Amino acid sequence: MGLPASGKSTLAKRVENELVDIGLDVENLDGDEVRQNLHPDLGFTKEERALNNRRTAFVCKLLNRNDITAVTAMITPFRGAQQRAREIVSESGDFVLVYVKCPVEVCAERDPKGLYEKAKAGKIENFTGINHPFEEPMNPDIIVDSDESTIDECVEHVLARLHELSVLDDEPSEDYEMTITRTEEEEIQDRLSDLGYFETGE
């Protein structure tokens, strides 16, 4: 969760890739895409945002119940909705609230769509951080400062905290496979041959 243009979606995608690399089944539910495809009837009032958050949390719960990890990037500006999402998802899996912290001024500078400027000019109503409230989470499980940290540092911090929270195993699973390149394989074979482990056929 975090303000618009704070870096939520970028971080979610990078974390998704890391989780897939370690063998997890992952579904990345981007807030904008979820709203467009599942909840196009909803606006941006406090009540409608809460409903959007609750519906999305329920989808995450269903995914968790089927052993699929859900990563979701959503603004989630109200603490009540944050807590309700935790309660829903926790019924079938671990819930981890990641707060992507970034000053509103920096978010406005980054904003590729110019939505902050439109909101300041009164052209967009209920825009979080400008003319609609944003409540920082009381007890987020993870905080990343996207203003002061690079995306690589943010991803590294998220993964480290997931291990600390025992959400991710510290040891590789039994079906862990290490892949190597063809060149690396040939180098290993050459070294083993030099040590006499392979018959040369002479």
PDB file of N, CA and C in Angstrom, residues 15-82:
ATOM      1  N   VAL A  15       9.042  -8.052  -6.581  1.00  0.00           N
ATOM      2  CA  VAL A  15       8.907  -9.069  -5.533  1.00  0.00           C
ATOM      3  C   VAL A  15       8.274 -10.326  -6.110  1.00  0.00           C
ATOM      4  N   GLU A  16       7.281 -10.156  -6.968  1.00  0.00           N
ATOM      5  CA  GLU A  16       6.667 -11.305  -7.630  1.00  0.00           C
ATOM      6  C   GLU A  16       7.724 -12.131  -8.358  1.00  0.00           C
ATOM      7  N   ASN A  17       8.586 -11.467  -9.118  1.00  0.00           N
ATOM      8  CA  ASN A  17       9.623 -12.179  -9.867  1.00  0.00           C
ATOM      9  C   ASN A  17      10.544 -12.964  -8.945  1.00  0.00           C
ATOM     10  N   GLU A  18      10.901 -12.368  -7.806  1.00  0.00           N
ATOM     11  CA  GLU A  18      11.781 -13.040  -6.854  1.00  0.00           C
ATOM     12  C   GLU A  18      11.101 -14.272  -6.263  1.00  0.00           C
ATOM     13  N   LEU A  19       9.817 -14.167  -5.960  1.00  0.00           N
ATOM     14  CA  LEU A  19       9.092 -15.292  -5.379  1.00  0.00           C
ATOM     15  C   LEU A  19       8.925 -16.423  -6.386  1.00  0.00           C
ATOM     16  N   VAL A  20       8.701 -16.064  -7.644  1.00  0.00           N
ATOM     17  CA  VAL A  20       8.604 -17.078  -8.697  1.00  0.00           C
ATOM     18  C   VAL A  20       9.935 -17.801  -8.854  1.00  0.00           C
ATOM     19  N   ASP A  21      11.034 -17.050  -8.757  1.00  0.00           N
ATOM     20  CA  ASP A  21      12.366 -17.635  -8.916  1.00  0.00           C
ATOM     21  C   ASP A  21      12.679 -18.676  -7.852  1.00  0.00           C
ATOM     22  N   ILE A  22      12.078 -18.539  -6.665  1.00  0.00           N
ATOM     23  CA  ILE A  22      12.354 -19.534  -5.623  1.00  0.00           C
ATOM     24  C   ILE A  22      11.319 -20.656  -5.623  1.00  0.00           C
ATOM     25  N   GLY A  23      10.461 -20.663  -6.638  1.00  0.00           N
ATOM     26  CA  GLY A  23       9.575 -21.805  -6.829  1.00  0.00           C
ATOM     27  C   GLY A  23       8.146 -21.649  -6.357  1.00  0.00           C
ATOM     28  N   LEU A  24       7.725 -20.447  -5.994  1.00  0.00           N
ATOM     29  CA  LEU A  24       6.356 -20.250  -5.534  1.00  0.00           C
ATOM     30  C   LEU A  24       5.426 -19.963  -6.713  1.00  0.00           C
ATOM     31  N   ASP A  25       4.177 -20.393  -6.574  1.00  0.00           N
ATOM     32  CA  ASP A  25       3.136 -20.010  -7.523  1.00  0.00           C
ATOM     33  C   ASP A  25       2.596 -18.659  -7.067  1.00  0.00           C
ATOM     34  N   VAL A  26       2.698 -17.652  -7.921  1.00  0.00           N
ATOM     35  CA  VAL A  26       2.367 -16.285  -7.521  1.00  0.00           C
ATOM     36  C   VAL A  26       1.396 -15.647  -8.502  1.00  0.00           C
ATOM     37  N   GLU A  27       0.428 -14.922  -7.963  1.00  0.00           N
ATOM     38  CA  GLU A  27      -0.479 -14.118  -8.776  1.00  0.00           C
ATOM     39  C   GLU A  27      -0.351 -12.673  -8.318  1.00  0.00           C
ATOM     40  N   ASN A  28      -0.026 -11.784  -9.239  1.00  0.00           N
ATOM     41  CA  ASN A  28       0.142 -10.369  -8.937  1.00  0.00           C
ATOM     42  C   ASN A  28      -1.144  -9.635  -9.320  1.00  0.00           C
ATOM     43  N   LEU A  29      -1.845  -9.135  -8.312  1.00  0.00           N
ATOM     44  CA  LEU A  29      -3.100  -8.426  -8.543  1.00  0.00           C
ATOM     45  C   LEU A  29      -2.852  -6.923  -8.459  1.00  0.00           C
ATOM     46  N   ASP A  30      -2.647  -6.301  -9.593  1.00  0.00           N
ATOM     47  CA  ASP A  30      -2.423  -4.855  -9.608  1.00  0.00           C
ATOM     48  C   ASP A  30      -3.738  -4.128  -9.345  1.00  0.00           C
ATOM     49  N   GLY A  31      -3.694  -3.156  -8.457  1.00  0.00           N
ATOM     50  CA  GLY A  31      -4.905  -2.473  -8.042  1.00  0.00           C
ATOM     51  C   GLY A  31      -5.695  -1.860  -9.184  1.00  0.00           C
ATOM     52  N   ASP A  32      -5.020  -1.204 -10.117  1.00  0.00           N
ATOM     53  CA  ASP A  32      -5.709  -0.572 -11.249  1.00  0.00           C
ATOM     54  C   ASP A  32      -6.382  -1.614 -12.133  1.00  0.00           C
ATOM     55  N   GLU A  33      -5.701  -2.731 -12.384  1.00  0.00           N
ATOM     56  CA  GLU A  33      -6.261  -3.774 -13.238  1.00  0.00           C
ATOM     57  C   GLU A  33      -7.427  -4.492 -12.562  1.00  0.00           C
ATOM     58  N   VAL A  34      -7.304  -4.717 -11.262  1.00  0.00           N
ATOM     59  CA  VAL A  34      -8.399  -5.354 -10.519  1.00  0.00           C
ATOM     60  C   VAL A  34      -9.646  -4.483 -10.568  1.00  0.00           C
ATOM     61  N   ARG A  35      -9.451  -3.200 -10.316  1.00  0.00           N
ATOM     62  CA  ARG A  35     -10.598  -2.278 -10.336  1.00  0.00           C
ATOM     63  C   ARG A  35     -11.235  -2.235 -11.725  1.00  0.00           C
ATOM     64  N   GLN A  36     -10.421  -2.168 -12.754  1.00  0.00           N
ATOM     65  CA  GLN A  36     -10.931  -2.059 -14.117  1.00  0.00           C
ATOM     66  C   GLN A  36     -11.698  -3.305 -14.546  1.00  0.00           C
ATOM     67  N   ASN A  37     -11.201  -4.478 -14.142  1.00  0.00           N
ATOM     68  CA  ASN A  37     -11.788  -5.718 -14.639  1.00  0.00           C
ATOM     69  C   ASN A  37     -12.818  -6.355 -13.709  1.00  0.00           C
ATOM     70  N   LEU A  38     -12.665  -6.165 -12.403  1.00  0.00           N
ATOM     71  CA  LEU A  38     -13.585  -6.794 -11.464  1.00  0.00           C
ATOM     72  C   LEU A  38     -14.576  -5.817 -10.850  1.00  0.00           C
ATOM     73  N   HIS A  39     -14.175  -4.571 -10.661  1.00  0.00           N
ATOM     74  CA  HIS A  39     -15.028  -3.610  -9.977  1.00  0.00           C
ATOM     75  C   HIS A  39     -15.184  -2.308 -10.769  1.00  0.00           C
ATOM     76  N   PRO A  40     -15.512  -2.352 -12.056  1.00  0.00           N
ATOM     77  CA  PRO A  40     -15.594  -1.111 -12.847  1.00  0.00           C
ATOM     78  C   PRO A  40     -16.742  -0.208 -12.410  1.00  0.00           C
ATOM     79  N   ASP A  41     -17.649  -0.747 -11.607  1.00  0.00           N
ATOM     80  CA  ASP A  41     -18.805   0.025 -11.163  1.00  0.00           C
ATOM     81  C   ASP A  41     -18.488   0.915  -9.968  1.00  0.00           C
ATOM     82  N   LEU A  42     -17.325   0.716  -9.355  1.00  0.00           N
ATOM     83  CA  LEU A  42     -17.010   1.452  -8.135  1.00  0.00           C
ATOM     84  C   LEU A  42     -16.328   2.784  -8.416  1.00  0.00           C
ATOM     85  N   GLY A  43     -16.664   3.770  -7.591  1.00  0.00           N
ATOM     86  CA  GLY A  43     -16.011   5.064  -7.659  1.00  0.00           C
ATOM     87  C   GLY A  43     -14.890   5.127  -6.634  1.00  0.00           C
ATOM     88  N   PHE A  44     -14.648   6.339  -6.099  1.00  0.00           N
ATOM     89  CA  PHE A  44     -13.505   6.517  -5.202  1.00  0.00           C
ATOM     90  C   PHE A  44     -13.882   7.175  -3.877  1.00  0.00           C
ATOM     91  N   THR A  45     -15.135   7.001  -3.460  1.00  0.00           N
ATOM     92  CA  THR A  45     -15.508   7.466  -2.136  1.00  0.00           C
ATOM     93  C   THR A  45     -14.888   6.533  -1.100  1.00  0.00           C
ATOM     94  N   LYS A  46     -14.921   6.928   0.155  1.00  0.00           N
ATOM     95  CA  LYS A  46     -14.354   6.084   1.212  1.00  0.00           C
ATOM     96  C   LYS A  46     -15.041   4.726   1.240  1.00  0.00           C
ATOM     97  N   GLU A  47     -16.354   4.722   1.104  1.00  0.00           N
ATOM     98  CA  GLU A  47     -17.107   3.470   1.153  1.00  0.00           C
ATOM     99  C   GLU A  47     -16.787   2.582  -0.045  1.00  0.00           C
ATOM    100  N   GLU A  48     -16.670   3.183  -1.221  1.00  0.00           N
ATOM    101  CA  GLU A  48     -16.383   2.394  -2.423  1.00  0.00           C
ATOM    102  C   GLU A  48     -14.957   1.861  -2.416  1.00  0.00           C
ATOM    103  N   ARG A  49     -14.025   2.638  -1.895  1.00  0.00           N
ATOM    104  CA  ARG A  49     -12.645   2.162  -1.762  1.00  0.00           C
ATOM    105  C   ARG A  49     -12.592   0.973  -0.800  1.00  0.00           C
ATOM    106  N   ALA A  50     -13.327   1.077   0.307  1.00  0.00           N
ATOM    107  CA  ALA A  50     -13.351  -0.012   1.288  1.00  0.00           C
ATOM    108  C   ALA A  50     -13.924  -1.280   0.669  1.00  0.00           C
ATOM    109  N   LEU A  51     -14.962  -1.141  -0.135  1.00  0.00           N
ATOM    110  CA  LEU A  51     -15.559  -2.293  -0.803  1.00  0.00           C
ATOM    111  C   LEU A  51     -14.582  -2.910  -1.789  1.00  0.00           C
ATOM    112  N   ASN A  52     -13.879  -2.067  -2.526  1.00  0.00           N
ATOM    113  CA  ASN A  52     -12.875  -2.539  -3.482  1.00  0.00           C
ATOM    114  C   ASN A  52     -11.769  -3.318  -2.757  1.00  0.00           C
ATOM    115  N   ASN A  53     -11.310  -2.766  -1.644  1.00  0.00           N
ATOM    116  CA  ASN A  53     -10.277  -3.438  -0.855  1.00  0.00           C
ATOM    117  C   ASN A  53     -10.775  -4.776  -0.318  1.00  0.00           C
ATOM    118  N   ARG A  54     -12.002  -4.798   0.170  1.00  0.00           N
ATOM    119  CA  ARG A  54     -12.551  -6.021   0.751  1.00  0.00           C
ATOM    120  C   ARG A  54     -12.728  -7.112  -0.310  1.00  0.00           C
ATOM    121  N   ARG A  55     -13.206  -6.744  -1.469  1.00  0.00           N
ATOM    122  CA  ARG A  55     -13.377  -7.723  -2.546  1.00  0.00           C
ATOM    123  C   ARG A  55     -12.030  -8.284  -2.987  1.00  0.00           C
ATOM    124  N   THR A  56     -11.048  -7.410  -3.112  1.00  0.00           N
ATOM    125  CA  THR A  56      -9.723  -7.856  -3.540  1.00  0.00           C
ATOM    126  C   THR A  56      -9.098  -8.765  -2.497  1.00  0.00           C
ATOM    127  N   ALA A  57      -9.286  -8.450  -1.214  1.00  0.00           N
ATOM    128  CA  ALA A  57      -8.774  -9.299  -0.142  1.00  0.00           C
ATOM    129  C   ALA A  57      -9.412 -10.680  -0.214  1.00  0.00           C
ATOM    130  N   PHE A  58     -10.674 -10.735  -0.572  1.00  0.00           N
ATOM    131  CA  PHE A  58     -11.359 -12.024  -0.681  1.00  0.00           C
ATOM    132  C   PHE A  58     -10.769 -12.855  -1.816  1.00  0.00           C
ATOM    133  N   VAL A  59     -10.435 -12.199  -2.937  1.00  0.00           N
ATOM    134  CA  VAL A  59      -9.780 -12.909  -4.044  1.00  0.00           C
ATOM    135  C   VAL A  59      -8.434 -13.471  -3.587  1.00  0.00           C
ATOM    136  N   CYS A  60      -7.686 -12.660  -2.829  1.00  0.00           N
ATOM    137  CA  CYS A  60      -6.396 -13.121  -2.291  1.00  0.00           C
ATOM    138  C   CYS A  60      -6.598 -14.324  -1.383  1.00  0.00           C
ATOM    139  N   LYS A  61      -7.638 -14.294  -0.573  1.00  0.00           N
ATOM    140  CA  LYS A  61      -7.952 -15.407   0.317  1.00  0.00           C
ATOM    141  C   LYS A  61      -8.193 -16.685  -0.489  1.00  0.00           C
ATOM    142  N   LEU A  62      -8.939 -16.585  -1.578  1.00  0.00           N
ATOM    143  CA  LEU A  62      -9.216 -17.757  -2.414  1.00  0.00           C
ATOM    144  C   LEU A  62      -7.927 -18.295  -3.046  1.00  0.00           C
ATOM    145  N   LEU A  63      -7.069 -17.388  -3.489  1.00  0.00           N
ATOM    146  CA  LEU A  63      -5.800 -17.809  -4.078  1.00  0.00           C
ATOM    147  C   LEU A  63      -4.942 -18.526  -3.029  1.00  0.00           C
ATOM    148  N   ASN A  64      -4.855 -17.931  -1.832  1.00  0.00           N
ATOM    149  CA  ASN A  64      -4.078 -18.554  -0.752  1.00  0.00           C
ATOM    150  C   ASN A  64      -4.587 -19.940  -0.430  1.00  0.00           C
ATOM    151  N   ARG A  65      -5.896 -20.089  -0.429  1.00  0.00           N
ATOM    152  CA  ARG A  65      -6.513 -21.381  -0.093  1.00  0.00           C
ATOM    153  C   ARG A  65      -6.129 -22.458  -1.097  1.00  0.00           C
ATOM    154  N   ASN A  66      -5.746 -22.019  -2.284  1.00  0.00           N
ATOM    155  CA  ASN A  66      -5.318 -22.958  -3.326  1.00  0.00           C
ATOM    156  C   ASN A  66      -3.802 -22.930  -3.521  1.00  0.00           C
ATOM    157  N   ASP A  67      -3.096 -22.550  -2.441  1.00  0.00           N
ATOM    158  CA  ASP A  67      -1.630 -22.570  -2.406  1.00  0.00           C
ATOM    159  C   ASP A  67      -0.992 -21.638  -3.429  1.00  0.00           C
ATOM    160  N   ILE A  68      -1.647 -20.535  -3.708  1.00  0.00           N
ATOM    161  CA  ILE A  68      -1.090 -19.525  -4.606  1.00  0.00           C
ATOM    162  C   ILE A  68      -0.819 -18.257  -3.807  1.00  0.00           C
ATOM    163  N   THR A  69       0.391 -17.774  -3.884  1.00  0.00           N
ATOM    164  CA  THR A  69       0.761 -16.540  -3.189  1.00  0.00           C
ATOM    165  C   THR A  69       0.216 -15.344  -3.961  1.00  0.00           C
ATOM    166  N   ALA A  70      -0.435 -14.442  -3.261  1.00  0.00           N
ATOM    167  CA  ALA A  70      -0.986 -13.249  -3.906  1.00  0.00           C
ATOM    168  C   ALA A  70      -0.174 -12.013  -3.513  1.00  0.00           C
ATOM    169  N   VAL A  71       0.220 -11.252  -4.517  1.00  0.00           N
ATOM    170  CA  VAL A  71       0.886  -9.967  -4.301  1.00  0.00           C
ATOM    171  C   VAL A  71      -0.051  -8.894  -4.851  1.00  0.00           C
ATOM    172  N   THR A  72      -0.367  -7.919  -4.035  1.00  0.00           N
ATOM    173  CA  THR A  72      -1.336  -6.905  -4.442  1.00  0.00           C
ATOM    174  C   THR A  72      -0.803  -5.502  -4.193  1.00  0.00           C
ATOM    175  N   ALA A  73      -0.868  -4.650  -5.203  1.00  0.00           N
ATOM    176  CA  ALA A  73      -0.460  -3.251  -5.074  1.00  0.00           C
ATOM    177  C   ALA A  73      -1.712  -2.382  -5.128  1.00  0.00           C
ATOM    178  N   MET A  74      -2.092  -1.824  -3.972  1.00  0.00           N
ATOM    179  CA  MET A  74      -3.275  -0.975  -3.888  1.00  0.00           C
ATOM    180  C   MET A  74      -2.992   0.184  -2.935  1.00  0.00           C
ATOM    181  N   ILE A  75      -3.642   1.290  -3.151  1.00  0.00           N
ATOM    182  CA  ILE A  75      -3.441   2.459  -2.295  1.00  0.00           C
ATOM    183  C   ILE A  75      -3.875   2.158  -0.858  1.00  0.00           C
ATOM    184  N   THR A  76      -5.084   1.596  -0.691  1.00  0.00           N
ATOM    185  CA  THR A  76      -5.624   1.213   0.619  1.00  0.00           C
ATOM    186  C   THR A  76      -5.435   2.337   1.648  1.00  0.00           C
ATOM    187  N   PRO A  77      -6.081   3.475   1.449  1.00  0.00           N
ATOM    188  CA  PRO A  77      -5.767   4.670   2.240  1.00  0.00           C
ATOM    189  C   PRO A  77      -6.343   4.716   3.653  1.00  0.00           C
ATOM    190  N   PHE A  78      -7.258   3.797   3.995  1.00  0.00           N
ATOM    191  CA  PHE A  78      -7.910   3.887   5.300  1.00  0.00           C
ATOM    192  C   PHE A  78      -7.554   2.705   6.195  1.00  0.00           C
ATOM    193  N   ARG A  79      -7.264   2.996   7.451  1.00  0.00           N
ATOM    194  CA  ARG A  79      -6.809   1.965   8.387  1.00  0.00           C
ATOM    195  C   ARG A  79      -7.853   0.878   8.609  1.00  0.00           C
ATOM    196  N   GLY A  80      -9.113   1.272   8.581  1.00  0.00           N
ATOM    197  CA  GLY A  80     -10.162   0.273   8.754  1.00  0.00           C
ATOM    198  C   GLY A  80     -10.120  -0.779   7.658  1.00  0.00           C
ATOM    199  N   ALA A  81      -9.923  -0.336   6.424  1.00  0.00           N
ATOM    200  CA  ALA A  81      -9.847  -1.257   5.294  1.00  0.00           C
ATOM    201  C   ALA A  81      -8.576  -2.090   5.353  1.00  0.00           C
ATOM    202  N   GLN A  82      -7.491  -1.492   5.842  1.00  0.00           N
ATOM    203  CA  GLN A  82      -6.235  -2.231   5.996  1.00  0.00           C
ATOM    204  C   GLN A  82      -6.421  -3.389   6.972  1.00  0.00           C
TER     205      GLN A  82
END
